[in-house]
JSON list of C-alpha atoms in Angstrom, two decimals:
[
{"chain": "A", "resi": 1, "resn": "MET", "atom": "CA", "xyz": [115.79, 85.24, 108.48]},
{"chain": "A", "resi": 2, "resn": "SER", "atom": "CA", "xyz": [117.92, 85.20, 105.40]},
{"chain": "A", "resi": 3, "resn": "VAL", "atom": "CA", "xyz": [121.68, 86.20, 105.30]},
{"chain": "A", "resi": 4, "resn": "ASP", "atom": "CA", "xyz": [120.82, 89.38, 103.43]},
{"chain": "A", "resi": 5, "resn": "GLU", "atom": "CA", "xyz": [118.28, 90.49, 105.95]},
{"chain": "A", "resi": 6, "resn": "THR", "atom": "CA", "xyz": [120.70, 89.87, 108.79]},
{"chain": "A", "resi": 7, "resn": "GLN", "atom": "CA", "xyz": [123.36, 92.01, 107.09]},
{"chain": "A", "resi": 8, "resn": "ASN", "atom": "CA", "xyz": [120.82, 94.80, 106.40]},
{"chain": "A", "resi": 9, "resn": "THR", "atom": "CA", "xyz": [119.79, 94.76, 109.99]},
{"chain": "A", "resi": 10, "resn": "ARG", "atom": "CA", "xyz": [123.32, 95.12, 111.22]},
{"chain": "A", "resi": 11, "resn": "SER", "atom": "CA", "xyz": [124.15, 98.03, 108.73]},
{"chain": "A", "resi": 12, "resn": "ALA", "atom": "CA", "xyz": [120.86, 99.78, 109.70]},
{"chain": "A", "resi": 13, "resn": "GLY", "atom": "CA", "xyz": [122.22, 100.51, 113.18]},
{"chain": "A", "resi": 14, "resn": "ARG", "atom": "CA", "xyz": [119.61, 101.00, 115.97]},
{"chain": "A", "resi": 15, "resn": "ILE", "atom": "CA", "xyz": [116.08, 99.86, 115.40]},
{"chain": "A", "resi": 16, "resn": "PHE", "atom": "CA", "xyz": [113.55, 102.26, 116.85]},
{"chain": "A", "resi": 17, "resn": "PHE", "atom": "CA", "xyz": [110.37, 100.57, 115.55]},
{"chain": "A", "resi": 18, "resn": "ASP", "atom": "CA", "xyz": [109.71, 97.19, 113.82]},
{"chain": "A", "resi": 19, "resn": "ALA", "atom": "CA", "xyz": [106.12, 95.85, 113.32]},
{"chain": "A", "resi": 20, "resn": "VAL", "atom": "CA", "xyz": [104.61, 93.32, 111.14]},
{"chain": "A", "resi": 21, "resn": "LEU", "atom": "CA", "xyz": [100.95, 94.24, 110.36]},
{"chain": "A", "resi": 22, "resn": "HIS", "atom": "CA", "xyz": [98.45, 91.45, 109.58]},
{"chain": "A", "resi": 23, "resn": "PRO", "atom": "CA", "xyz": [94.65, 91.75, 108.47]},
{"chain": "A", "resi": 24, "resn": "TYR", "atom": "CA", "xyz": [92.36, 90.68, 111.34]},
{"chain": "A", "resi": 25, "resn": "ARG", "atom": "CA", "xyz": [90.02, 87.74, 110.85]},
{"chain": "A", "resi": 26, "resn": "SER", "atom": "CA", "xyz": [87.62, 87.16, 113.41]},
{"chain": "A", "resi": 27, "resn": "LEU", "atom": "CA", "xyz": [86.68, 83.57, 112.44]},
{"chain": "A", "resi": 28, "resn": "SER", "atom": "CA", "xyz": [89.28, 80.95, 113.21]},
{"chain": "A", "resi": 29, "resn": "ARG", "atom": "CA", "xyz": [89.78, 77.91, 110.92]},
{"chain": "A", "resi": 30, "resn": "SER", "atom": "CA", "xyz": [87.84, 75.69, 113.61]},
{"chain": "A", "resi": 31, "resn": "GLY", "atom": "CA", "xyz": [85.04, 78.29, 113.68]},
{"chain": "A", "resi": 32, "resn": "PHE", "atom": "CA", "xyz": [84.83, 78.16, 109.92]},
{"chain": "A", "resi": 33, "resn": "ARG", "atom": "CA", "xyz": [84.49, 74.38, 110.07]},
{"chain": "A", "resi": 34, "resn": "LEU", "atom": "CA", "xyz": [81.56, 74.78, 112.55]},
{"chain": "A", "resi": 35, "resn": "LEU", "atom": "CA", "xyz": [79.94, 77.48, 110.44]},
{"chain": "A", "resi": 36, "resn": "MET", "atom": "CA", "xyz": [80.21, 75.30, 107.29]},
{"chain": "A", "resi": 37, "resn": "ALA", "atom": "CA", "xyz": [78.79, 72.18, 109.08]},
{"chain": "A", "resi": 38, "resn": "ALA", "atom": "CA", "xyz": [75.84, 74.35, 110.40]},
{"chain": "A", "resi": 39, "resn": "ALA", "atom": "CA", "xyz": [75.26, 75.72, 106.83]},
{"chain": "A", "resi": 40, "resn": "ALA", "atom": "CA", "xyz": [75.53, 72.31, 105.27]},
{"chain": "A", "resi": 41, "resn": "CYS", "atom": "CA", "xyz": [72.89, 71.05, 107.80]},
{"chain": "A", "resi": 42, "resn": "MET", "atom": "CA", "xyz": [70.69, 73.92, 107.10]},
{"chain": "A", "resi": 43, "resn": "MET", "atom": "CA", "xyz": [70.94, 73.71, 103.41]},
{"chain": "A", "resi": 44, "resn": "LEU", "atom": "CA", "xyz": [70.19, 69.99, 103.38]},
{"chain": "A", "resi": 45, "resn": "SER", "atom": "CA", "xyz": [67.22, 70.42, 105.59]},
{"chain": "A", "resi": 46, "resn": "ILE", "atom": "CA", "xyz": [65.86, 73.18, 103.42]},
{"chain": "A", "resi": 47, "resn": "GLY", "atom": "CA", "xyz": [66.58, 71.26, 100.24]},
{"chain": "A", "resi": 48, "resn": "PHE", "atom": "CA", "xyz": [64.88, 67.93, 101.40]},
{"chain": "A", "resi": 49, "resn": "PHE", "atom": "CA", "xyz": [61.90, 69.91, 102.79]},
{"chain": "A", "resi": 50, "resn": "PHE", "atom": "CA", "xyz": [61.29, 71.44, 99.40]},
{"chain": "A", "resi": 51, "resn": "ALA", "atom": "CA", "xyz": [62.01, 68.10, 97.63]},
{"chain": "A", "resi": 52, "resn": "LEU", "atom": "CA", "xyz": [59.31, 66.46, 99.85]},
{"chain": "A", "resi": 53, "resn": "LEU", "atom": "CA", "xyz": [56.90, 69.19, 98.57]},
{"chain": "A", "resi": 54, "resn": "GLY", "atom": "CA", "xyz": [57.76, 68.50, 95.02]},
{"chain": "A", "resi": 55, "resn": "ALA", "atom": "CA", "xyz": [60.18, 71.25, 94.45]},
{"chain": "A", "resi": 56, "resn": "TRP", "atom": "CA", "xyz": [63.39, 69.10, 94.05]},
{"chain": "A", "resi": 57, "resn": "PRO", "atom": "CA", "xyz": [65.31, 71.74, 91.99]},
{"chain": "A", "resi": 58, "resn": "VAL", "atom": "CA", "xyz": [65.80, 73.78, 95.28]},
{"chain": "A", "resi": 59, "resn": "ILE", "atom": "CA", "xyz": [68.34, 71.09, 96.38]},
{"chain": "A", "resi": 60, "resn": "GLY", "atom": "CA", "xyz": [70.60, 72.27, 93.56]},
{"chain": "A", "resi": 61, "resn": "PHE", "atom": "CA", "xyz": [70.05, 75.87, 94.47]},
{"chain": "A", "resi": 62, "resn": "CYS", "atom": "CA", "xyz": [70.95, 75.12, 98.08]},
{"chain": "A", "resi": 63, "resn": "GLY", "atom": "CA", "xyz": [74.01, 73.37, 96.84]},
{"chain": "A", "resi": 64, "resn": "VAL", "atom": "CA", "xyz": [75.15, 76.34, 94.92]},
{"chain": "A", "resi": 65, "resn": "GLU", "atom": "CA", "xyz": [74.61, 78.76, 97.79]},
{"chain": "A", "resi": 66, "resn": "PHE", "atom": "CA", "xyz": [76.63, 76.39, 100.04]},
{"chain": "A", "resi": 67, "resn": "LEU", "atom": "CA", "xyz": [79.51, 76.38, 97.45]},
{"chain": "A", "resi": 68, "resn": "LEU", "atom": "CA", "xyz": [79.34, 80.17, 97.09]},
{"chain": "A", "resi": 69, "resn": "LEU", "atom": "CA", "xyz": [79.66, 80.59, 100.85]},
{"chain": "A", "resi": 70, "resn": "TYR", "atom": "CA", "xyz": [82.79, 78.17, 100.83]},
{"chain": "A", "resi": 71, "resn": "VAL", "atom": "CA", "xyz": [84.34, 80.00, 97.90]},
{"chain": "A", "resi": 72, "resn": "MET", "atom": "CA", "xyz": [83.80, 83.50, 99.52]},
{"chain": "A", "resi": 73, "resn": "PHE", "atom": "CA", "xyz": [85.37, 82.45, 102.81]},
{"chain": "A", "resi": 74, "resn": "GLN", "atom": "CA", "xyz": [88.27, 80.88, 101.11]},
{"chain": "A", "resi": 75, "resn": "LEU", "atom": "CA", "xyz": [88.92, 84.03, 99.14]},
{"chain": "A", "resi": 76, "resn": "ASN", "atom": "CA", "xyz": [88.77, 86.04, 102.40]},
{"chain": "A", "resi": 77, "resn": "TYR", "atom": "CA", "xyz": [91.19, 83.76, 104.04]},
{"chain": "A", "resi": 78, "resn": "ARG", "atom": "CA", "xyz": [93.59, 84.07, 101.01]},
{"chain": "A", "resi": 79, "resn": "SER", "atom": "CA", "xyz": [93.48, 87.83, 101.22]},
{"chain": "A", "resi": 80, "resn": "ALA", "atom": "CA", "xyz": [94.49, 87.54, 104.89]},
{"chain": "A", "resi": 81, "resn": "ARG", "atom": "CA", "xyz": [97.90, 86.03, 103.81]},
{"chain": "A", "resi": 82, "resn": "GLY", "atom": "CA", "xyz": [99.14, 89.41, 102.84]},
{"chain": "A", "resi": 83, "resn": "TYR", "atom": "CA", "xyz": [100.95, 91.61, 105.42]},
{"chain": "A", "resi": 84, "resn": "GLU", "atom": "CA", "xyz": [103.06, 94.80, 105.87]},
{"chain": "A", "resi": 85, "resn": "ARG", "atom": "CA", "xyz": [106.39, 95.29, 107.62]},
{"chain": "A", "resi": 86, "resn": "VAL", "atom": "CA", "xyz": [107.30, 98.76, 109.00]},
{"chain": "A", "resi": 87, "resn": "ARG", "atom": "CA", "xyz": [110.59, 99.48, 110.37]},
{"chain": "A", "resi": 88, "resn": "LEU", "atom": "CA", "xyz": [112.36, 102.71, 111.55]},
{"chain": "A", "resi": 89, "resn": "SER", "atom": "CA", "xyz": [116.11, 102.54, 111.98]},
{"chain": "A", "resi": 90, "resn": "ASP", "atom": "CA", "xyz": [118.82, 105.15, 112.28]},
{"chain": "A", "resi": 91, "resn": "ALA", "atom": "CA", "xyz": [119.36, 104.95, 108.50]},
{"chain": "A", "resi": 92, "resn": "SER", "atom": "CA", "xyz": [115.90, 104.56, 106.97]},
{"chain": "A", "resi": 93, "resn": "PHE", "atom": "CA", "xyz": [112.16, 104.02, 107.39]},
{"chain": "A", "resi": 94, "resn": "ASP", "atom": "CA", "xyz": [111.34, 100.93, 105.46]},
{"chain": "A", "resi": 95, "resn": "VAL", "atom": "CA", "xyz": [107.85, 99.64, 104.48]},
{"chain": "A", "resi": 96, "resn": "GLN", "atom": "CA", "xyz": [107.61, 96.09, 102.93]},
{"chain": "A", "resi": 97, "resn": "LYS", "atom": "CA", "xyz": [104.21, 94.98, 101.52]},
{"chain": "A", "resi": 98, "resn": "ILE", "atom": "CA", "xyz": [103.65, 91.25, 100.77]},
{"chain": "A", "resi": 99, "resn": "ASP", "atom": "CA", "xyz": [100.46, 90.58, 98.85]},
{"chain": "A", "resi": 100, "resn": "PRO", "atom": "CA", "xyz": [98.51, 87.33, 99.35]},
{"chain": "A", "resi": 101, "resn": "ARG", "atom": "CA", "xyz": [100.33, 85.66, 96.31]},
{"chain": "A", "resi": 102, "resn": "GLY", "atom": "CA", "xyz": [103.66, 86.47, 97.91]},
{"chain": "A", "resi": 103, "resn": "SER", "atom": "CA", "xyz": [104.69, 89.36, 95.59]},
{"chain": "A", "resi": 104, "resn": "GLU", "atom": "CA", "xyz": [106.89, 91.92, 97.61]},
{"chain": "A", "resi": 105, "resn": "LYS", "atom": "CA", "xyz": [107.09, 95.77, 97.22]},
{"chain": "A", "resi": 106, "resn": "ASN", "atom": "CA", "xyz": [109.56, 97.81, 99.20]},
{"chain": "A", "resi": 107, "resn": "TRP", "atom": "CA", "xyz": [109.69, 101.48, 99.95]},
{"chain": "A", "resi": 108, "resn": "ARG", "atom": "CA", "xyz": [112.53, 103.34, 101.75]},
{"chain": "A", "resi": 109, "resn": "PHE", "atom": "CA", "xyz": [112.31, 106.85, 103.15]},
{"chain": "A", "resi": 110, "resn": "GLU", "atom": "CA", "xyz": [114.68, 109.20, 104.83]},
{"chain": "A", "resi": 111, "resn": "PRO", "atom": "CA", "xyz": [113.58, 109.10, 108.39]},
{"chain": "A", "resi": 112, "resn": "THR", "atom": "CA", "xyz": [114.78, 112.64, 109.36]},
{"chain": "A", "resi": 113, "resn": "TRP", "atom": "CA", "xyz": [112.05, 114.35, 107.38]},
{"chain": "A", "resi": 114, "resn": "LEU", "atom": "CA", "xyz": [109.43, 111.67, 107.77]},
{"chain": "A", "resi": 115, "resn": "GLN", "atom": "CA", "xyz": [105.99, 112.89, 108.71]},
{"chain": "A", "resi": 116, "resn": "VAL", "atom": "CA", "xyz": [103.05, 110.65, 109.74]},
{"chain": "A", "resi": 117, "resn": "HIS", "atom": "CA", "xyz": [99.59, 111.81, 108.85]},
{"chain": "A", "resi": 118, "resn": "MET", "atom": "CA", "xyz": [96.39, 110.57, 110.25]},
{"chain": "A", "resi": 119, "resn": "ASP", "atom": "CA", "xyz": [92.82, 112.11, 110.35]},
{"chain": "A", "resi": 120, "resn": "ASN", "atom": "CA", "xyz": [91.76, 113.00, 113.87]},
{"chain": "A", "resi": 121, "resn": "PRO", "atom": "CA", "xyz": [89.19, 111.93, 114.96]},
{"chain": "A", "resi": 122, "resn": "PRO", "atom": "CA", "xyz": [89.62, 108.89, 112.76]},
{"chain": "A", "resi": 123, "resn": "GLU", "atom": "CA", "xyz": [86.79, 107.57, 110.47]},
{"chain": "A", "resi": 124, "resn": "HIS", "atom": "CA", "xyz": [86.36, 104.19, 108.72]},
{"chain": "A", "resi": 125, "resn": "HIS", "atom": "CA", "xyz": [87.82, 105.73, 105.34]},
{"chain": "A", "resi": 126, "resn": "SER", "atom": "CA", "xyz": [90.73, 107.54, 107.12]},
{"chain": "A", "resi": 127, "resn": "GLN", "atom": "CA", "xyz": [94.12, 106.61, 105.80]},
{"chain": "A", "resi": 128, "resn": "LEU", "atom": "CA", "xyz": [97.49, 106.40, 107.62]},
{"chain": "A", "resi": 129, "resn": "THR", "atom": "CA", "xyz": [100.20, 107.90, 105.37]},
{"chain": "A", "resi": 130, "resn": "VAL", "atom": "CA", "xyz": [103.70, 108.70, 105.85]},
{"chain": "A", "resi": 131, "resn": "ALA", "atom": "CA", "xyz": [105.51, 111.37, 103.73]},
{"chain": "A", "resi": 132, "resn": "SER", "atom": "CA", "xyz": [109.02, 112.49, 102.97]},
{"chain": "A", "resi": 133, "resn": "HIS", "atom": "CA", "xyz": [110.51, 114.66, 100.21]},
{"chain": "A", "resi": 134, "resn": "GLY", "atom": "CA", "xyz": [107.34, 114.81, 98.17]},
{"chain": "A", "resi": 135, "resn": "ARG", "atom": "CA", "xyz": [106.81, 110.94, 98.31]},
{"chain": "A", "resi": 136, "resn": "ARG", "atom": "CA", "xyz": [103.66, 109.58, 100.21]},
{"chain": "A", "resi": 137, "resn": "LEU", "atom": "CA", "xyz": [102.59, 106.06, 101.03]},
{"chain": "A", "resi": 138, "resn": "THR", "atom": "CA", "xyz": [99.46, 104.73, 102.72]},
{"chain": "A", "resi": 139, "resn": "ILE", "atom": "CA", "xyz": [100.07, 101.97, 105.22]},
{"chain": "A", "resi": 140, "resn": "GLY", "atom": "CA", "xyz": [97.89, 99.67, 107.19]},
{"chain": "A", "resi": 141, "resn": "LYS", "atom": "CA", "xyz": [94.76, 100.01, 104.92]},
{"chain": "A", "resi": 142, "resn": "PHE", "atom": "CA", "xyz": [93.38, 96.69, 106.31]},
{"chain": "A", "resi": 143, "resn": "LEU", "atom": "CA", "xyz": [93.60, 97.94, 109.85]},
{"chain": "A", "resi": 144, "resn": "THR", "atom": "CA", "xyz": [90.59, 99.34, 111.79]},
{"chain": "A", "resi": 145, "resn": "PRO", "atom": "CA", "xyz": [90.49, 103.05, 112.52]},
{"chain": "A", "resi": 146, "resn": "GLU", "atom": "CA", "xyz": [91.47, 102.60, 116.11]},
{"chain": "A", "resi": 147, "resn": "GLU", "atom": "CA", "xyz": [94.43, 100.34, 115.10]},
{"chain": "A", "resi": 148, "resn": "ARG", "atom": "CA", "xyz": [95.63, 103.02, 112.45]},
{"chain": "A", "resi": 149, "resn": "VAL", "atom": "CA", "xyz": [95.59, 105.61, 115.21]},
{"chain": "A", "resi": 150, "resn": "GLU", "atom": "CA", "xyz": [97.49, 103.33, 117.56]},
{"chain": "A", "resi": 151, "resn": "LEU", "atom": "CA", "xyz": [100.10, 102.71, 114.75]},
{"chain": "A", "resi": 152, "resn": "ALA", "atom": "CA", "xyz": [100.28, 106.46, 113.96]},
{"chain": "A", "resi": 153, "resn": "ASN", "atom": "CA", "xyz": [100.92, 107.30, 117.61]},
{"chain": "A", "resi": 154, "resn": "ALA", "atom": "CA", "xyz": [103.65, 104.54, 117.97]},
{"chain": "A", "resi": 155, "resn": "LEU", "atom": "CA", "xyz": [105.34, 105.73, 114.74]},
{"chain": "A", "resi": 156, "resn": "ARG", "atom": "CA", "xyz": [105.32, 109.38, 115.93]},
{"chain": "A", "resi": 157, "resn": "ASP", "atom": "CA", "xyz": [106.75, 108.22, 119.25]},
{"chain": "A", "resi": 158, "resn": "ALA", "atom": "CA", "xyz": [109.46, 106.19, 117.60]},
{"chain": "A", "resi": 159, "resn": "LEU", "atom": "CA", "xyz": [110.25, 109.16, 115.22]},
{"chain": "A", "resi": 160, "resn": "HIS", "atom": "CA", "xyz": [110.56, 111.47, 118.38]},
{"chain": "A", "resi": 161, "resn": "LEU", "atom": "CA", "xyz": [112.80, 108.90, 120.05]},
{"chain": "A", "resi": 162, "resn": "ARG", "atom": "CA", "xyz": [115.01, 108.75, 116.95]},
{"chain": "A", "resi": 163, "resn": "ARG", "atom": "CA", "xyz": [115.33, 112.48, 116.64]},
{"chain": "A", "resi": 164, "resn": "THR", "atom": "CA", "xyz": [116.11, 113.02, 120.36]},
{"chain": "A", "resi": 165, "resn": "THR", "atom": "CA", "xyz": [118.45, 110.07, 121.02]},
{"chain": "A", "resi": 166, "resn": "PRO", "atom": "CA", "xyz": [122.14, 111.21, 120.44]},
{"chain": "A", "resi": 167, "resn": "PRO", "atom": "CA", "xyz": [123.99, 109.14, 117.84]},
{"chain": "A", "resi": 168, "resn": "GLY", "atom": "CA", "xyz": [125.55, 106.08, 119.35]},
{"chain": "A", "resi": 169, "resn": "GLY", "atom": "CA", "xyz": [123.03, 106.33, 122.28]},
{"chain": "A", "resi": 170, "resn": "ALA", "atom": "CA", "xyz": [120.78, 103.46, 123.04]},
{"chain": "A", "resi": 171, "resn": "PRO", "atom": "CA", "xyz": [117.04, 104.02, 122.47]},
{"chain": "A", "resi": 172, "resn": "THR", "atom": "CA", "xyz": [115.10, 103.65, 125.59]}
]
């Protein structure tokens, strides 16, 4: 944690909600290696089979397919480096979005009037949005609908706790 973040945390007062949201990737790095090894064996087998039949250019196409598979997975893993940080304190509701290249965008809302919107029941295309004073922001686009509902409920609970806890009182 940098010095600036520590000072901001101290000046923010009580923290009612603080979460870092990461995109989910079901395939681990070791699983990726196993998948690529299996794909390489399969592509080589197919390529050599067709080469024995006289269709040797198929080996090149198998190589191109393997390369495309590798590149697509690398792009997928790269996009997983992005994340969002959502924090509710006495003073503000802050959202920090870090894209896969490391670029950072920050939004700050007045928490007193903050509203959390989510379709009920959630669908795949449903969005979780927060709004205050005419400003609106979508958060957690990469989450599953169930995870967005869970986050929306947690944010609503934290907002309720902030509104009902007396100033200077400890959040429970």
